[in-house]
């Protein structure tokens, strides 16, 4: 009877009698003997009709009646993720692994999802559980664990060990070599970084990303620049991923900048940004205006302080490429300050609440939020009392930060906006920094940020210190002695040793901050003036060149 009924439902569906077939399947779904098969068919119908809510409800039923089948929980998790509900996806997976503690696939899925969502502790816990239960793809597992260590837990030693183990498992797979090269680059180990990027190219000579990264590590002469150009253009011609094409154009710009061929460098940078704009979301001046207004208007409910914290953040704000990594590196040469890099915790948890100041204040006041940020600081503290956080978007939350950490200090880095704009234009940045692909948009973003800075200066006059990049590189002690005094820390000539520090740097300035201070980047925009004039509208050009800090 069951077979006939299922066959009948299929016959009805195949003949186009969808509603009748669904009705038959719903009857069968109420019978425990046929429920699973009927629900699977109902799920397929819901997906063919693109009814994701119905598909989700059916998946919930499948998970409830077959609580040990990974395929069903995996499908349910993907449906929640597709609708943007990652919290529910995580909670459903947690329930499943509690019941099925030996399911390596479920532990891996939960661990990798937690990594993508930025929860390093949860990710590590379940990825190691997947390993303990002999997850079938050990190579992939090692890569995931390495990313958790390097990206979320600030444990690069264990990340390296995982990647070395991965290479032993699959010696001809480029992923582990590429990730090792990235880590050694962040560490400032040029020789090892070069070696592993070159290993990638041995295995895959047309690996565009590895080829592009070599441009940042090497310094070129005329002959090597032309050789690099020939290979790059060949890869570009075949490459289908626009992100990699953009990377290669940015790299070519850097290569020809090395040999002072500014005309050719500009042409490649211009092409890079044209490609980058093709897939990035458009920069919205109205959105930035609204964001600025919401930040300036914020007042009302205060946020309670984090009284139990023994750590004090030093928040470094300012435009991207304004010298923030440099000043962080100098500060981290002190015995009292640790470099935290760009900690995304505050922005990730608060950005979507900016339009609702009451909810924002409530969230920031919770012990969960405060403990979470303090945990991120502790990960990077290295037994020091002060930890820098140079996430660019932190300028939006100075009032929140000062409420939670009353002793927090704010450093605002600035440089000639013409140099700053070009420096950002010459980097392949992500969606949150999409203003950088257009000089006019960068100026607009800078103006909005300056309004917010003026607002905070009125509220926290004694707790904000402006560092001028051009003064810093030309007369360092004139800037650094009062800066350290502002922080309440004795200056011990950190300027002379910061470039020797063997710490992690995860920004585009990774190689620049490994050198002593130099002034060649000040006034750099003058090298490109005649070429920029040919590429942008006259009014934009005049606005750009009439600006100064």
Coordinates of C-alpha atoms in Angstrom, one line a residue:
X1 CA 0.0 0.0 0.0
X2 CA 2.8 2.4 0.9
X3 CA 4.6 1.8 -2.4
X4 CA 1.4 2.4 -4.3
X5 CA 0.7 5.6 -2.4
X6 CA 4.2 7.0 -3.0
X7 CA 4.0 5.9 -6.6
X8 CA 0.7 7.6 -6.9
X9 CA 2.1 10.8 -5.5
X10 CA 5.0 10.7 -7.9
X11 CA 2.6 10.0 -10.8
X12 CA 0.5 13.1 -9.8
X13 CA 3.6 15.3 -9.6
X14 CA 5.0 14.1 -12.9
X15 CA 1.7 14.7 -14.7
X16 CA 1.6 18.3 -13.5
X17 CA -1.0 17.8 -10.7
X18 CA 1.3 19.5 -8.2
X19 CA -1.3 20.4 -5.6
X20 CA -2.9 16.9 -5.7
X21 CA 0.6 15.3 -5.4
X22 CA 1.4 17.5 -2.4
X23 CA -1.8 16.6 -0.7
X24 CA -1.0 12.9 -1.1
X25 CA 2.5 13.4 0.2
X26 CA 1.2 15.3 3.3
X27 CA -1.0 12.3 4.1
X28 CA 2.0 10.0 3.8
X29 CA 4.1 12.4 5.9
X30 CA 1.7 11.8 8.8
X31 CA 2.5 8.1 8.8
X32 CA 5.8 7.3 10.5
X33 CA 6.5 4.5 8.0
X34 CA 6.4 6.8 5.0
X35 CA 7.1 10.2 6.6
X36 CA 10.8 10.5 5.7
X37 CA 10.3 9.6 2.0
X38 CA 7.3 11.8 1.7
X39 CA 9.0 14.8 3.3
X40 CA 12.0 14.4 1.0
X41 CA 9.7 14.6 -2.0
X42 CA 7.8 17.6 -0.5
X43 CA 11.1 19.3 0.1
X44 CA 12.0 18.8 -3.6
X45 CA 8.7 20.3 -4.6
X46 CA 9.2 23.3 -2.3
X47 CA 12.6 24.0 -3.8
X48 CA 11.3 23.6 -7.4
X49 CA 8.7 26.2 -6.5
X50 CA 11.4 28.4 -4.9
X51 CA 9.4 28.4 -1.6
X52 CA 12.3 28.6 0.8
X53 CA 10.1 29.1 3.9
X54 CA 8.2 25.9 3.1
X55 CA 11.5 24.1 2.4
X56 CA 12.8 25.2 5.8
X57 CA 9.7 23.9 7.6
X58 CA 10.0 20.6 5.8
X59 CA 13.7 20.4 6.7
X60 CA 12.8 21.1 10.4
X61 CA 10.4 18.1 10.3
X62 CA 13.0 15.8 8.7
X63 CA 15.6 16.7 11.3
X64 CA 13.1 16.1 14.1
X65 CA 12.1 12.6 12.8
X66 CA 15.6 11.6 11.7
X67 CA 17.8 13.4 14.3
X68 CA 21.0 11.5 13.4
X69 CA 21.2 12.2 9.6
X70 CA 23.8 14.8 8.7
X71 CA 22.4 15.5 5.3
X72 CA 19.2 16.8 6.7
X73 CA 20.8 19.1 9.3
X74 CA 23.2 20.3 6.7
X75 CA 20.4 21.3 4.4
X76 CA 18.5 23.1 7.2
X77 CA 21.7 25.0 8.1
X78 CA 22.2 26.1 4.5
X79 CA 18.6 27.3 4.3
X80 CA 19.0 29.4 7.4
X81 CA 22.3 30.8 6.1
X82 CA 20.7 31.7 2.8
X83 CA 18.2 33.8 4.6
X84 CA 20.9 35.5 6.7
X85 CA 20.0 33.8 9.9
X86 CA 23.4 32.5 11.0
X87 CA 22.5 32.6 14.7
X88 CA 19.7 30.0 14.2
X89 CA 22.0 27.9 11.9
X90 CA 24.6 27.8 14.7
X91 CA 22.0 26.9 17.3
X92 CA 20.5 24.1 15.2
X93 CA 24.0 22.6 14.6
X94 CA 24.8 22.8 18.3
X95 CA 21.7 20.8 19.1
X96 CA 22.6 18.2 16.5
X97 CA 26.2 17.7 17.7
X98 CA 25.0 17.4 21.3
X99 CA 22.9 14.4 20.2
X100 CA 25.5 13.1 17.6
X101 CA 28.7 13.8 19.3
X102 CA 30.7 11.4 17.0
X103 CA 29.5 13.0 13.8
X104 CA 32.8 14.4 12.4
X105 CA 31.0 16.1 9.5
X106 CA 28.7 18.1 11.7
X107 CA 31.6 19.2 14.0
X108 CA 33.5 20.3 10.9
X109 CA 30.5 22.3 9.6
X110 CA 29.9 23.9 12.9
X111 CA 33.6 24.8 13.3
X112 CA 34.0 26.2 9.8
X113 CA 30.8 28.2 10.1
X114 CA 31.9 29.6 13.5
X115 CA 35.2 30.6 11.9
X116 CA 33.5 32.5 9.1
X117 CA 31.4 34.3 11.8
X118 CA 34.5 35.2 13.8
X119 CA 34.0 32.9 16.8
X120 CA 37.5 31.5 17.2
X121 CA 36.8 29.5 20.4
X122 CA 33.7 27.8 19.1
X123 CA 35.5 27.1 15.8
X124 CA 38.6 25.6 17.4
X125 CA 36.4 23.4 19.8
X126 CA 34.5 21.8 17.0
X127 CA 37.2 21.5 14.4
X128 CA 39.3 19.6 16.9
X129 CA 36.3 17.4 17.6
X130 CA 36.0 16.7 13.9
X131 CA 39.7 15.7 13.9
X132 CA 39.2 13.5 17.0
X133 CA 36.3 11.7 15.2
X134 CA 38.4 11.2 12.0
X135 CA 36.9 13.7 9.6
X136 CA 37.4 12.2 6.1
X137 CA 39.3 15.2 4.5
X138 CA 42.2 15.7 6.9
X139 CA 43.9 18.2 4.5
X140 CA 40.9 20.5 4.4
X141 CA 40.5 20.2 8.2
X142 CA 44.1 21.3 8.8
X143 CA 43.5 24.3 6.6
X144 CA 40.5 25.3 8.5
X145 CA 42.2 24.9 11.9
X146 CA 45.2 26.9 10.6
X147 CA 42.8 29.8 9.6
X148 CA 41.2 29.8 13.1
X149 CA 44.6 30.0 14.7
X150 CA 46.0 32.7 12.4
X151 CA 42.9 34.8 11.8
X152 CA 41.0 34.6 15.1
X153 CA 43.2 33.3 17.9
X154 CA 46.4 35.2 17.2
X155 CA 48.3 31.9 17.4
X156 CA 50.5 31.9 14.3
X157 CA 52.9 29.2 15.7
X158 CA 50.1 26.6 15.7
X159 CA 48.8 27.9 12.4
X160 CA 52.2 27.2 10.8
X161 CA 52.3 23.7 12.4
X162 CA 48.9 22.8 11.0
X163 CA 49.8 24.0 7.5
X164 CA 53.1 22.0 7.6
X165 CA 51.1 18.9 8.5
X166 CA 48.7 19.7 5.6
X167 CA 51.6 19.8 3.2
X168 CA 52.7 16.4 4.4
X169 CA 49.2 15.1 3.5
X170 CA 49.0 16.6 0.1
X171 CA 52.4 17.9 -1.3
X172 CA 50.9 19.0 -4.6
X173 CA 48.0 21.1 -3.3
X174 CA 48.8 24.9 -3.4
X175 CA 46.4 26.0 -0.6
X176 CA 48.7 25.2 2.3
X177 CA 51.7 26.7 0.6
X178 CA 49.7 29.9 -0.1
X179 CA 48.4 30.2 3.4
X180 CA 51.9 29.7 4.8
X181 CA 53.3 32.4 2.6
X182 CA 50.5 34.7 3.9
X183 CA 51.5 34.0 7.5
X184 CA 55.2 34.5 7.0
X185 CA 54.4 37.8 5.1
X186 CA 52.4 39.0 8.1
X187 CA 55.4 38.0 10.3
X188 CA 57.7 40.0 8.1
X189 CA 59.7 37.0 7.2
X190 CA 60.6 37.9 3.6
X191 CA 62.6 34.8 2.8
X192 CA 60.1 32.3 3.9
X193 CA 57.2 34.3 2.4
X194 CA 59.0 34.4 -1.0
X195 CA 59.8 30.7 -0.8
X196 CA 56.2 29.6 -0.2
X197 CA 54.7 31.9 -2.9
X198 CA 57.3 30.5 -5.3
X199 CA 56.3 27.0 -4.3
X200 CA 52.8 27.8 -5.3
X201 CA 54.0 29.0 -8.7
X202 CA 56.1 25.8 -9.1
X203 CA 52.8 23.8 -8.7
X204 CA 50.7 26.3 -10.7
X205 CA 52.7 28.8 -12.8
X206 CA 49.6 30.8 -13.6
X207 CA 48.4 31.3 -10.0
X208 CA 47.4 34.9 -10.2
X209 CA 47.3 35.7 -6.5
X210 CA 50.7 34.3 -5.7
X211 CA 52.2 36.1 -8.7
X212 CA 50.6 39.4 -7.6
X213 CA 51.8 39.1 -4.1
X214 CA 55.4 38.7 -5.2
X215 CA 55.2 42.3 -6.5
X216 CA 54.7 43.6 -2.9
X217 CA 57.7 41.6 -1.6
X218 CA 60.2 42.3 -4.4
X219 CA 61.8 45.6 -5.5
X220 CA 62.1 45.8 -9.3
X221 CA 64.5 47.2 -11.8
X222 CA 63.7 47.9 -15.5
X223 CA 64.5 44.4 -16.7
X224 CA 62.7 42.6 -14.0
X225 CA 59.7 44.9 -14.3
X226 CA 59.3 44.1 -18.0
X227 CA 59.6 40.4 -17.3
X228 CA 57.0 40.7 -14.6
X229 CA 54.7 42.6 -16.9
X230 CA 54.9 40.0 -19.7
X231 CA 53.9 37.2 -17.3
X232 CA 51.2 39.2 -15.6
X233 CA 49.5 40.2 -18.9
X234 CA 49.5 36.6 -20.0
X235 CA 47.8 35.5 -16.8
X236 CA 45.3 38.4 -17.0
X237 CA 44.3 37.4 -20.5
X238 CA 43.3 33.9 -19.3
X239 CA 42.0 34.8 -15.8
X240 CA 38.2 34.8 -15.4
X241 CA 38.1 36.0 -11.8
X242 CA 37.9 39.8 -11.8
X243 CA 39.2 40.1 -8.3
X244 CA 42.4 38.4 -9.3
X245 CA 42.6 40.5 -12.5
X246 CA 42.4 43.6 -10.3
X247 CA 45.1 42.2 -8.0
X248 CA 47.4 41.8 -11.0
X249 CA 46.8 45.3 -12.3
X250 CA 47.5 46.7 -8.8
X251 CA 50.7 44.7 -8.7
X252 CA 51.8 46.0 -12.1
X253 CA 51.2 49.6 -10.8
X254 CA 53.5 48.9 -7.9
X255 CA 56.1 47.4 -10.2
X256 CA 56.3 50.4 -12.5
X257 CA 56.2 52.8 -9.6
X258 CA 59.4 51.0 -8.3
X259 CA 61.2 52.0 -11.5
X260 CA 59.7 55.6 -11.5
X261 CA 57.7 55.0 -14.7
X262 CA 54.8 56.9 -13.3
X263 CA 52.8 57.1 -16.5
X264 CA 52.7 53.3 -16.9
X265 CA 52.1 52.9 -13.1
X266 CA 49.1 55.2 -13.3
X267 CA 47.7 53.4 -16.3
X268 CA 47.8 50.1 -14.4
X269 CA 46.4 51.5 -11.2
X270 CA 43.6 53.1 -13.2
X271 CA 42.8 49.8 -14.9
X272 CA 42.9 48.0 -11.5
X273 CA 40.3 50.4 -10.0
X274 CA 38.1 50.2 -13.1
X275 CA 38.0 46.4 -12.7
X276 CA 37.6 46.7 -8.9
X277 CA 34.5 49.0 -9.3
X278 CA 32.9 46.4 -11.7
X279 CA 32.2 44.0 -8.8
X280 CA 32.2 46.1 -5.7
X281 CA 29.0 47.7 -4.4
X282 CA 28.8 51.4 -5.5
X283 CA 29.9 54.0 -3.0
X284 CA 26.9 55.8 -1.7
X285 CA 27.4 59.4 -0.6
X286 CA 23.8 59.5 0.8
X287 CA 24.5 56.4 2.9
X288 CA 27.7 58.0 4.3
X289 CA 25.8 61.2 5.0
X290 CA 23.1 59.3 6.9
X291 CA 25.7 57.3 8.8
X292 CA 27.5 60.5 9.8
X293 CA 24.3 62.2 10.9
X294 CA 23.2 59.2 13.0
X295 CA 26.6 59.2 14.7
X296 CA 26.6 63.0 15.4
X297 CA 23.0 62.8 16.8
X298 CA 23.7 60.0 19.1
X299 CA 23.3 60.8 22.8
X300 CA 20.7 59.6 25.3
X301 CA 21.3 56.3 27.1
X302 CA 24.8 55.9 28.5
X303 CA 26.8 52.6 28.4
X304 CA 28.2 51.2 31.6
X305 CA 31.9 50.8 32.0
X306 CA 33.9 47.6 32.1
X307 CA 35.1 47.9 35.6
X308 CA 36.8 44.5 35.8
X309 CA 39.2 45.0 32.9
X310 CA 42.9 45.3 33.5
X311 CA 43.4 46.2 29.9
X312 CA 43.2 49.6 28.3
X313 CA 42.6 50.0 24.5
X314 CA 44.4 52.6 22.5
X315 CA 42.1 53.3 19.6
X316 CA 43.8 54.4 16.4
X317 CA 41.5 56.1 14.0
X318 CA 41.9 57.9 10.7
X319 CA 41.7 57.2 7.0
X320 CA 43.0 54.0 5.7
X321 CA 46.6 54.5 4.6
X322 CA 47.1 57.6 6.8
X323 CA 49.9 56.1 8.9
X324 CA 47.9 54.1 11.4
X325 CA 49.9 50.9 11.0
X326 CA 53.1 52.8 11.3
X327 CA 52.2 54.5 14.5
X328 CA 50.9 51.2 15.9
X329 CA 54.2 49.6 15.1
X330 CA 56.1 52.4 16.9
X331 CA 53.9 52.2 19.9
X332 CA 54.3 48.4 20.1
X333 CA 58.0 48.8 20.4
X334 CA 57.2 50.0 24.0
X335 CA 57.4 47.5 26.8
X336 CA 53.8 48.6 27.9
X337 CA 51.9 48.4 24.6
X338 CA 50.9 45.5 22.4
X339 CA 49.8 45.8 18.8
X340 CA 46.2 44.5 18.4
X341 CA 45.9 45.2 14.7
X342 CA 42.4 45.7 13.3
X343 CA 40.0 44.1 15.7
X344 CA 36.6 43.9 14.0
X345 CA 34.6 43.0 17.1
X346 CA 33.1 46.4 17.9
X347 CA 32.1 47.2 14.3
X348 CA 30.8 43.7 13.5
X349 CA 28.5 43.8 16.6
X350 CA 27.3 47.4 16.5
X351 CA 27.2 48.6 12.9
X352 CA 23.7 47.3 12.2
X353 CA 22.4 49.1 15.4
X354 CA 23.6 52.6 14.6
X355 CA 20.1 53.6 13.4
X356 CA 18.7 52.5 16.7
X357 CA 20.7 54.3 19.5
X358 CA 18.7 52.7 22.3
X359 CA 19.3 49.2 21.1
X360 CA 22.9 50.0 20.4
X361 CA 23.5 51.3 23.9
X362 CA 21.6 48.3 25.4
X363 CA 23.8 45.8 23.4
X364 CA 27.0 47.6 24.2
X365 CA 26.0 47.6 27.9
X366 CA 25.6 43.8 28.1
X367 CA 28.3 41.8 29.9
X368 CA 28.4 39.5 26.9
X369 CA 29.5 42.4 24.6
X370 CA 32.0 43.9 27.0
X371 CA 33.5 40.5 27.9
X372 CA 33.7 39.6 24.2
X373 CA 35.7 42.7 23.3
X374 CA 37.9 42.4 26.4
X375 CA 38.6 38.8 25.3
X376 CA 39.8 40.0 21.9
X377 CA 42.1 42.5 23.6
X378 CA 43.4 39.8 26.0
X379 CA 44.2 37.6 23.0
X380 CA 46.6 40.3 21.7
X381 CA 47.9 41.8 25.0
X382 CA 51.0 39.7 25.4
X383 CA 51.0 40.5 29.1
X384 CA 50.9 44.2 28.5
X385 CA 48.4 46.7 29.9
X386 CA 47.7 48.6 26.7
X387 CA 46.5 47.1 23.5
X388 CA 46.0 49.0 20.2
X389 CA 43.0 48.6 18.0
X390 CA 43.2 50.2 14.6
X391 CA 40.0 49.0 13.0
X392 CA 39.2 52.1 10.7
X393 CA 35.5 52.1 11.4
X394 CA 36.0 52.5 15.2
X395 CA 35.8 56.3 14.7
X396 CA 32.0 55.7 14.7
X397 CA 32.0 54.3 18.2
X398 CA 34.3 56.6 20.3
X399 CA 31.5 57.4 22.7
X400 CA 30.8 53.7 23.3
X401 CA 34.5 52.9 23.7
X402 CA 35.0 55.8 26.2
X403 CA 32.0 54.7 28.2
X404 CA 33.2 51.1 28.5
X405 CA 36.9 52.1 29.0
X406 CA 37.0 55.6 30.5
X407 CA 40.8 55.6 30.4
X408 CA 40.9 54.7 26.7
X409 CA 43.0 57.0 24.5
X410 CA 42.3 57.9 20.9
X411 CA 45.0 58.5 18.3
X412 CA 43.8 60.1 15.0
X413 CA 46.3 59.7 12.2
X414 CA 46.2 62.1 9.3
X415 CA 48.3 63.0 6.2
X416 CA 48.0 65.2 3.2
X417 CA 44.8 63.9 1.8
X418 CA 46.1 64.0 -1.7
X419 CA 48.8 61.5 -0.8
X420 CA 46.3 59.6 1.4
X421 CA 43.8 59.3 -1.5
X422 CA 46.4 58.0 -3.9
X423 CA 47.8 55.5 -1.4
X424 CA 44.3 54.1 -0.9
X425 CA 43.7 54.2 -4.7
X426 CA 46.8 52.1 -5.2
X427 CA 45.6 49.2 -2.9
X428 CA 43.1 46.4 -3.6
X429 CA 40.6 47.1 -0.8
X430 CA 37.4 45.4 0.1
X431 CA 33.7 46.4 0.0
X432 CA 33.8 48.4 3.2
X433 CA 36.5 50.7 1.7
X434 CA 34.9 51.0 -1.7
X435 CA 35.4 54.8 -1.7
X436 CA 39.1 54.1 -2.4
X437 CA 38.4 53.2 -6.1
X438 CA 37.5 56.8 -6.9
X439 CA 39.5 59.9 -5.8
X440 CA 36.4 62.0 -5.5
X441 CA 34.6 59.4 -3.3
X442 CA 37.7 59.3 -1.1
X443 CA 37.6 63.0 -0.6
X444 CA 33.9 62.7 0.3
X445 CA 34.5 60.0 2.8
X446 CA 37.4 62.0 4.4
X447 CA 35.2 65.1 4.7
X448 CA 32.5 63.0 6.5
X449 CA 35.0 61.5 8.8
X450 CA 36.4 64.9 9.7
X451 CA 32.9 66.0 10.8
X452 CA 32.8 63.1 13.2
X453 CA 36.3 63.8 14.5
X454 CA 35.3 67.4 15.3
X455 CA 32.3 66.2 17.2
X456 CA 34.4 63.8 19.3
X457 CA 37.0 66.4 19.9
X458 CA 34.4 68.6 21.6
X459 CA 33.4 65.7 23.9
X460 CA 36.7 64.2 24.6
X461 CA 39.2 67.0 24.1
X462 CA 41.9 65.6 26.4
X463 CA 41.7 62.1 25.1
X464 CA 42.2 62.5 21.4
X465 CA 45.7 63.1 19.9
X466 CA 46.2 63.8 16.2
X467 CA 49.4 62.4 14.6
X468 CA 50.4 64.1 11.3
X469 CA 52.1 61.5 9.2
X470 CA 54.3 64.0 7.3
X471 CA 55.5 65.5 10.6
X472 CA 56.1 62.0 12.0
X473 CA 58.4 60.8 9.2
X474 CA 60.3 64.1 9.0
X475 CA 60.6 65.0 12.7
X476 CA 59.7 61.9 14.6
X477 CA 60.6 63.0 18.2
X478 CA 58.5 66.2 17.8
X479 CA 55.5 63.9 17.4
X480 CA 56.4 60.9 19.5
X481 CA 57.6 62.6 22.7
X482 CA 54.2 64.4 23.2
X483 CA 52.3 61.3 22.0
X484 CA 53.9 59.1 24.6
X485 CA 53.3 61.8 27.2
X486 CA 49.7 61.8 26.2
X487 CA 49.5 58.1 26.8
X488 CA 51.2 58.4 30.2
X489 CA 54.1 56.2 29.0
X490 CA 57.8 57.1 29.0
X491 CA 59.3 57.5 25.5
X492 CA 62.4 55.3 25.2
X493 CA 63.4 56.1 21.6
X494 CA 61.0 53.5 20.2
X495 CA 61.4 55.2 16.9
X496 CA 64.9 53.7 16.5
X497 CA 63.8 50.1 16.9
X498 CA 60.1 49.6 15.8
X499 CA 61.1 48.3 12.3
X500 CA 63.0 45.4 13.9
X501 CA 60.0 44.1 15.8
X502 CA 59.0 40.5 14.8
X503 CA 55.2 40.8 15.3
X504 CA 52.2 40.2 13.1
X505 CA 51.1 43.0 10.7
X506 CA 48.0 42.2 8.7
X507 CA 47.6 45.3 6.5
X508 CA 48.9 46.5 3.2
X509 CA 51.7 48.3 5.1
X510 CA 53.3 45.0 6.2
X511 CA 56.6 45.7 4.4
X512 CA 56.7 49.4 4.8
X513 CA 56.7 49.2 8.6
X514 CA 59.7 46.8 8.5
X515 CA 61.8 49.7 7.4
X516 CA 63.1 52.8 9.4
X517 CA 61.1 56.0 8.8
X518 CA 61.4 57.4 5.3
X519 CA 60.0 60.6 3.8
X520 CA 59.6 59.5 0.1
X521 CA 55.8 59.0 0.4
X522 CA 55.2 62.7 1.4
X523 CA 54.3 64.6 -1.7
X524 CA 54.0 61.4 -3.7
X525 CA 50.9 62.7 -5.5
X526 CA 53.1 65.1 -7.5
X527 CA 54.6 62.2 -9.5
X528 CA 51.2 61.4 -10.9
X529 CA 49.6 64.9 -11.4
X530 CA 49.8 65.1 -15.2
X531 CA 48.5 61.5 -15.7
X532 CA 45.6 62.0 -13.2
X533 CA 44.6 65.1 -15.1
X534 CA 44.1 63.1 -18.2
X535 CA 41.9 60.5 -16.5
X536 CA 39.4 62.4 -14.4
X537 CA 37.0 65.3 -15.0
X538 CA 38.6 68.7 -14.8
X539 CA 36.5 69.8 -11.8
X540 CA 37.5 66.7 -9.8
X541 CA 41.1 67.3 -10.7
X542 CA 41.1 70.9 -9.5
X543 CA 39.3 69.9 -6.3
X544 CA 41.8 67.2 -5.6
X545 CA 44.9 69.3 -6.2
X546 CA 43.7 72.3 -4.3
X547 CA 43.3 70.2 -1.1
X548 CA 45.8 69.9 1.6
X549 CA 45.6 68.7 5.2

